[in-house]
């Protein structure tokens, strides 16, 4: 494990704008080595913006983002990714006219080519559907398969930090379970994960710690258990089932 | 009957030769459009610069390198290299600062760069024609060697011989080789994958660690390299150039790219072939003066009945 501190990712007072619209209003977040940390909140709260700001697109207007002691606030996106950050973004954003295999090859852009075959095999074990679909174009996959591909693509570079944006969105419960099982499994093998979810119940049960976000602010944080038990959280994000 | 066929074959060879040149230039338009959604109107001028570099390099080395095929190879490599530098610089200086600004700004800049490059060459090289013939002085005889294909009589009963020359063979074979190498680069290498990724979703490509600016630069370099290959062929075929030569050829190659389906590499080559053939056949069977009109009429018809071009795909696939 690199670095001496337990913190892998540190956001301090981060503000992000889209033109004149302020999407993040000075947020503080920590993600420690080996953790699953989740960020929950309603639609439009600023969750995706948080993940994208970590990756430098859009860039934070003020505040500081530190990865294992290195200030990445002003870095270009591809340089941040080269430091070992990978994201499965909102909407999956699979390359529709490329095959599953090519999408995975692109995921390995910053990885060590010597690991490629082994990692590809590993992804096919985690997501057997992708093996069957290996030579099919990304655009022909179902929503669940695209989500699996998006996660697998992010894992292909062997990141130290995996950012996941709403991996359960729009998927059947069976598929959601399958994907959350994989998230748990790779975390147990050591991967640090920052998970954005609207599906608060599942996310908080899975995560070590969580943050609650609304209109660009962090309202609350705590362990997954604490937040699950918190009446405000229950009222706002959990009532009415999950 | 036999003569009709022979005449047809003759024109076919001419058309394919011309089409190869258009196709190679058209790829530069189509690749740049594919990756940044911009028509690089200065691409014709990159071709024009290639023709001048061809003349200059031949002038420099033809005295020392007596084995002509080797001289051609050296000129080709040097011209490809230097023309690529021009393509790279064009993007770096004129287009990259405008990335993210409205399309119209990029379009106006492209037209501005086109005029600038014409004037730049005119200033450095003068406005007069630059012939290659004097420089080669019969050293290129090997290119004029012809092989008989069909030997027949024309309508008036005189002998009519259909031949193919070493030059025509060279142009066609070089085009095929270059096309095969390029499609392999696009479909199998990391660079080609990065280019296709940037075409489909540029910010996602960056999110995978692809250096988007570098990938766009490489696209300009590749387009310019192909234009340089085309300019060498053009110079050996037509033998003369001037600072304005890039305009009409550029417009035709652009037409070829649109005809084939802008954004599609095979489309650009196909479009180039069609333009070359239409131009040659129209000139041969109907009217030599109006061959360009035929070409552009074809473009208008395609745009009306199939706006995405022959191999172009409608944008609905995009997510
Ligand atoms: N590209 C954009 N341009 C302008 N505003 C945006 C853009 N993306 C998001 N926003 C705005 O920023 C706010 C936060 O959005 P987002 O981060 O997508 O929220 P979440 O992921 O929590 O649903 C919203 O008000 C949204 O409308
Ligand atoms: Mg979102």
PDB file of N, CA and C in Angstrom, chain B residues 9-50:
ATOM      1  N   UNK B   9     -11.393   0.188 -71.087  1.00  0.00           N
ATOM      2  CA  UNK B   9     -10.324  -0.252 -70.185  1.00  0.00           C
ATOM      3  C   UNK B   9      -9.279   0.851 -70.017  1.00  0.00           C
ATOM      4  N   UNK B  10      -8.972   1.497 -71.111  1.00  0.00           N
ATOM      5  CA  UNK B  10      -8.010   2.589 -71.098  1.00  0.00           C
ATOM      6  C   UNK B  10      -8.450   3.673 -70.111  1.00  0.00           C
ATOM      7  N   UNK B  11      -9.716   4.062 -70.225  1.00  0.00           N
ATOM      8  CA  UNK B  11     -10.246   5.117 -69.356  1.00  0.00           C
ATOM      9  C   UNK B  11     -10.339   4.637 -67.909  1.00  0.00           C
ATOM     10  N   UNK B  12     -10.642   3.350 -67.768  1.00  0.00           N
ATOM     11  CA  UNK B  12     -10.725   2.782 -66.423  1.00  0.00           C
ATOM     12  C   UNK B  12      -9.384   2.936 -65.701  1.00  0.00           C
ATOM     13  N   UNK B  13      -8.314   2.623 -66.400  1.00  0.00           N
ATOM     14  CA  UNK B  13      -6.980   2.735 -65.800  1.00  0.00           C
ATOM     15  C   UNK B  13      -6.701   4.191 -65.424  1.00  0.00           C
ATOM     16  N   UNK B  14      -7.040   5.105 -66.335  1.00  0.00           N
ATOM     17  CA  UNK B  14      -6.828   6.524 -66.028  1.00  0.00           C
ATOM     18  C   UNK B  14      -7.657   6.960 -64.825  1.00  0.00           C
ATOM     19  N   UNK B  15      -8.903   6.510 -64.792  1.00  0.00           N
ATOM     20  CA  UNK B  15      -9.809   6.894 -63.710  1.00  0.00           C
ATOM     21  C   UNK B  15      -9.348   6.386 -62.361  1.00  0.00           C
ATOM     22  N   UNK B  16      -8.902   5.133 -62.345  1.00  0.00           N
ATOM     23  CA  UNK B  16      -8.439   4.548 -61.070  1.00  0.00           C
ATOM     24  C   UNK B  16      -7.170   5.262 -60.596  1.00  0.00           C
ATOM     25  N   UNK B  17      -6.302   5.611 -61.529  1.00  0.00           N
ATOM     26  CA  UNK B  17      -5.084   6.331 -61.164  1.00  0.00           C
ATOM     27  C   UNK B  17      -5.432   7.662 -60.505  1.00  0.00           C
ATOM     28  N   UNK B  18      -6.308   8.404 -61.165  1.00  0.00           N
ATOM     29  CA  UNK B  18      -6.725   9.700 -60.633  1.00  0.00           C
ATOM     30  C   UNK B  18      -7.473   9.527 -59.306  1.00  0.00           C
ATOM     31  N   UNK B  19      -8.343   8.509 -59.282  1.00  0.00           N
ATOM     32  CA  UNK B  19      -9.140   8.244 -58.079  1.00  0.00           C
ATOM     33  C   UNK B  19      -8.273   7.902 -56.879  1.00  0.00           C
ATOM     34  N   UNK B  20      -7.143   7.227 -57.112  1.00  0.00           N
ATOM     35  CA  UNK B  20      -6.235   6.902 -56.013  1.00  0.00           C
ATOM     36  C   UNK B  20      -5.746   8.177 -55.342  1.00  0.00           C
ATOM     37  N   UNK B  21      -5.388   9.143 -56.185  1.00  0.00           N
ATOM     38  CA  UNK B  21      -4.867  10.407 -55.655  1.00  0.00           C
ATOM     39  C   UNK B  21      -5.949  11.128 -54.851  1.00  0.00           C
ATOM     40  N   UNK B  22      -7.140  11.244 -55.434  1.00  0.00           N
ATOM     41  CA  UNK B  22      -8.241  11.896 -54.706  1.00  0.00           C
ATOM     42  C   UNK B  22      -8.544  11.163 -53.398  1.00  0.00           C
ATOM     43  N   UNK B  23      -8.572   9.846 -53.473  1.00  0.00           N
ATOM     44  CA  UNK B  23      -8.935   9.047 -52.299  1.00  0.00           C
ATOM     45  C   UNK B  23      -7.964   9.268 -51.151  1.00  0.00           C
ATOM     46  N   UNK B  24      -6.667   9.282 -51.466  1.00  0.00           N
ATOM     47  CA  UNK B  24      -5.674   9.467 -50.398  1.00  0.00           C
ATOM     48  C   UNK B  24      -5.826  10.828 -49.731  1.00  0.00           C
ATOM     49  N   UNK B  25      -6.165  11.843 -50.537  1.00  0.00           N
ATOM     50  CA  UNK B  25      -6.353  13.177 -49.937  1.00  0.00           C
ATOM     51  C   UNK B  25      -7.660  13.202 -49.140  1.00  0.00           C
ATOM     52  N   UNK B  26      -8.677  12.538 -49.695  1.00  0.00           N
ATOM     53  CA  UNK B  26      -9.994  12.545 -49.037  1.00  0.00           C
ATOM     54  C   UNK B  26      -9.918  11.959 -47.631  1.00  0.00           C
ATOM     55  N   UNK B  27      -9.037  10.991 -47.430  1.00  0.00           N
ATOM     56  CA  UNK B  27      -8.923  10.371 -46.100  1.00  0.00           C
ATOM     57  C   UNK B  27      -8.544  11.410 -45.041  1.00  0.00           C
ATOM     58  N   UNK B  28      -7.698  12.359 -45.418  1.00  0.00           N
ATOM     59  CA  UNK B  28      -7.326  13.415 -44.481  1.00  0.00           C
ATOM     60  C   UNK B  28      -8.527  14.240 -44.040  1.00  0.00           C
ATOM     61  N   UNK B  29      -9.416  14.555 -44.985  1.00  0.00           N
ATOM     62  CA  UNK B  29     -10.624  15.306 -44.618  1.00  0.00           C
ATOM     63  C   UNK B  29     -11.502  14.483 -43.687  1.00  0.00           C
ATOM     64  N   UNK B  30     -11.652  13.220 -44.051  1.00  0.00           N
ATOM     65  CA  UNK B  30     -12.608  12.385 -43.346  1.00  0.00           C
ATOM     66  C   UNK B  30     -12.128  12.057 -41.926  1.00  0.00           C
ATOM     67  N   UNK B  31     -10.824  11.819 -41.773  1.00  0.00           N
ATOM     68  CA  UNK B  31     -10.300  11.486 -40.442  1.00  0.00           C
ATOM     69  C   UNK B  31     -10.419  12.668 -39.493  1.00  0.00           C
ATOM     70  N   UNK B  32     -10.075  13.842 -39.983  1.00  0.00           N
ATOM     71  CA  UNK B  32     -10.152  15.029 -39.134  1.00  0.00           C
ATOM     72  C   UNK B  32     -11.607  15.324 -38.787  1.00  0.00           C
ATOM     73  N   UNK B  33     -12.491  15.191 -39.787  1.00  0.00           N
ATOM     74  CA  UNK B  33     -13.898  15.417 -39.500  1.00  0.00           C
ATOM     75  C   UNK B  33     -14.378  14.417 -38.450  1.00  0.00           C
ATOM     76  N   UNK B  34     -13.985  13.174 -38.613  1.00  0.00           N
ATOM     77  CA  UNK B  34     -14.420  12.141 -37.683  1.00  0.00           C
ATOM     78  C   UNK B  34     -14.026  12.453 -36.248  1.00  0.00           C
ATOM     79  N   UNK B  35     -12.844  12.976 -36.060  1.00  0.00           N
ATOM     80  CA  UNK B  35     -12.351  13.118 -34.689  1.00  0.00           C
ATOM     81  C   UNK B  35     -12.700  14.459 -34.066  1.00  0.00           C
ATOM     82  N   UNK B  36     -12.726  15.551 -34.846  1.00  0.00           N
ATOM     83  CA  UNK B  36     -13.088  16.828 -34.204  1.00  0.00           C
ATOM     84  C   UNK B  36     -14.287  17.499 -34.863  1.00  0.00           C
ATOM     85  N   UNK B  37     -14.930  16.811 -35.797  1.00  0.00           N
ATOM     86  CA  UNK B  37     -16.156  17.363 -36.377  1.00  0.00           C
ATOM     87  C   UNK B  37     -15.940  18.656 -37.136  1.00  0.00           C
ATOM     88  N   UNK B  38     -14.751  18.787 -37.714  1.00  0.00           N
ATOM     89  CA  UNK B  38     -14.453  20.034 -38.414  1.00  0.00           C
ATOM     90  C   UNK B  38     -13.949  19.734 -39.821  1.00  0.00           C
ATOM     91  N   UNK B  39     -14.374  20.555 -40.787  1.00  0.00           N
ATOM     92  CA  UNK B  39     -13.813  20.417 -42.125  1.00  0.00           C
ATOM     93  C   UNK B  39     -12.515  21.220 -42.162  1.00  0.00           C
ATOM     94  N   UNK B  40     -11.424  20.518 -42.344  1.00  0.00           N
ATOM     95  CA  UNK B  40     -10.125  21.188 -42.406  1.00  0.00           C
ATOM     96  C   UNK B  40      -9.893  21.710 -43.817  1.00  0.00           C
ATOM     97  N   UNK B  41     -10.402  22.918 -44.069  1.00  0.00           N
ATOM     98  CA  UNK B  41     -10.314  23.451 -45.430  1.00  0.00           C
ATOM     99  C   UNK B  41      -8.888  23.686 -45.881  1.00  0.00           C
ATOM    100  N   UNK B  42      -7.945  23.714 -44.961  1.00  0.00           N
ATOM    101  CA  UNK B  42      -6.555  23.924 -45.343  1.00  0.00           C
ATOM    102  C   UNK B  42      -5.866  22.623 -45.767  1.00  0.00           C
ATOM    103  N   UNK B  43      -6.613  21.509 -45.781  1.00  0.00           N
ATOM    104  CA  UNK B  43      -5.984  20.234 -46.140  1.00  0.00           C
ATOM    105  C   UNK B  43      -5.499  20.235 -47.594  1.00  0.00           C
ATOM    106  N   UNK B  44      -6.246  20.892 -48.475  1.00  0.00           N
ATOM    107  CA  UNK B  44      -5.805  21.022 -49.872  1.00  0.00           C
ATOM    108  C   UNK B  44      -4.453  21.719 -49.959  1.00  0.00           C
ATOM    109  N   UNK B  45      -4.236  22.658 -49.067  1.00  0.00           N
ATOM    110  CA  UNK B  45      -2.953  23.397 -49.064  1.00  0.00           C
ATOM    111  C   UNK B  45      -1.834  22.518 -48.507  1.00  0.00           C
ATOM    112  N   UNK B  46      -2.179  21.623 -47.592  1.00  0.00           N
ATOM    113  CA  UNK B  46      -1.175  20.665 -47.112  1.00  0.00           C
ATOM    114  C   UNK B  46      -0.714  19.798 -48.285  1.00  0.00           C
ATOM    115  N   UNK B  47      -1.681  19.395 -49.109  1.00  0.00           N
ATOM    116  CA  UNK B  47      -1.337  18.649 -50.324  1.00  0.00           C
ATOM    117  C   UNK B  47      -0.444  19.498 -51.217  1.00  0.00           C
ATOM    118  N   UNK B  48      -0.825  20.759 -51.400  1.00  0.00           N
ATOM    119  CA  UNK B  48      -0.043  21.665 -52.243  1.00  0.00           C
ATOM    120  C   UNK B  48       1.396  21.775 -51.727  1.00  0.00           C
ATOM    121  N   UNK B  49       1.543  21.908 -50.420  1.00  0.00           N
ATOM    122  CA  UNK B  49       2.890  21.982 -49.844  1.00  0.00           C
ATOM    123  C   UNK B  49       3.646  20.683 -50.134  1.00  0.00           C
ATOM    124  N   UNK B  50       2.941  19.570 -50.082  1.00  0.00           N
ATOM    125  CA  UNK B  50       3.548  18.286 -50.436  1.00  0.00           C
ATOM    126  C   UNK B  50       4.088  18.280 -51.856  1.00  0.00           C
TER     127      UNK B  50
END
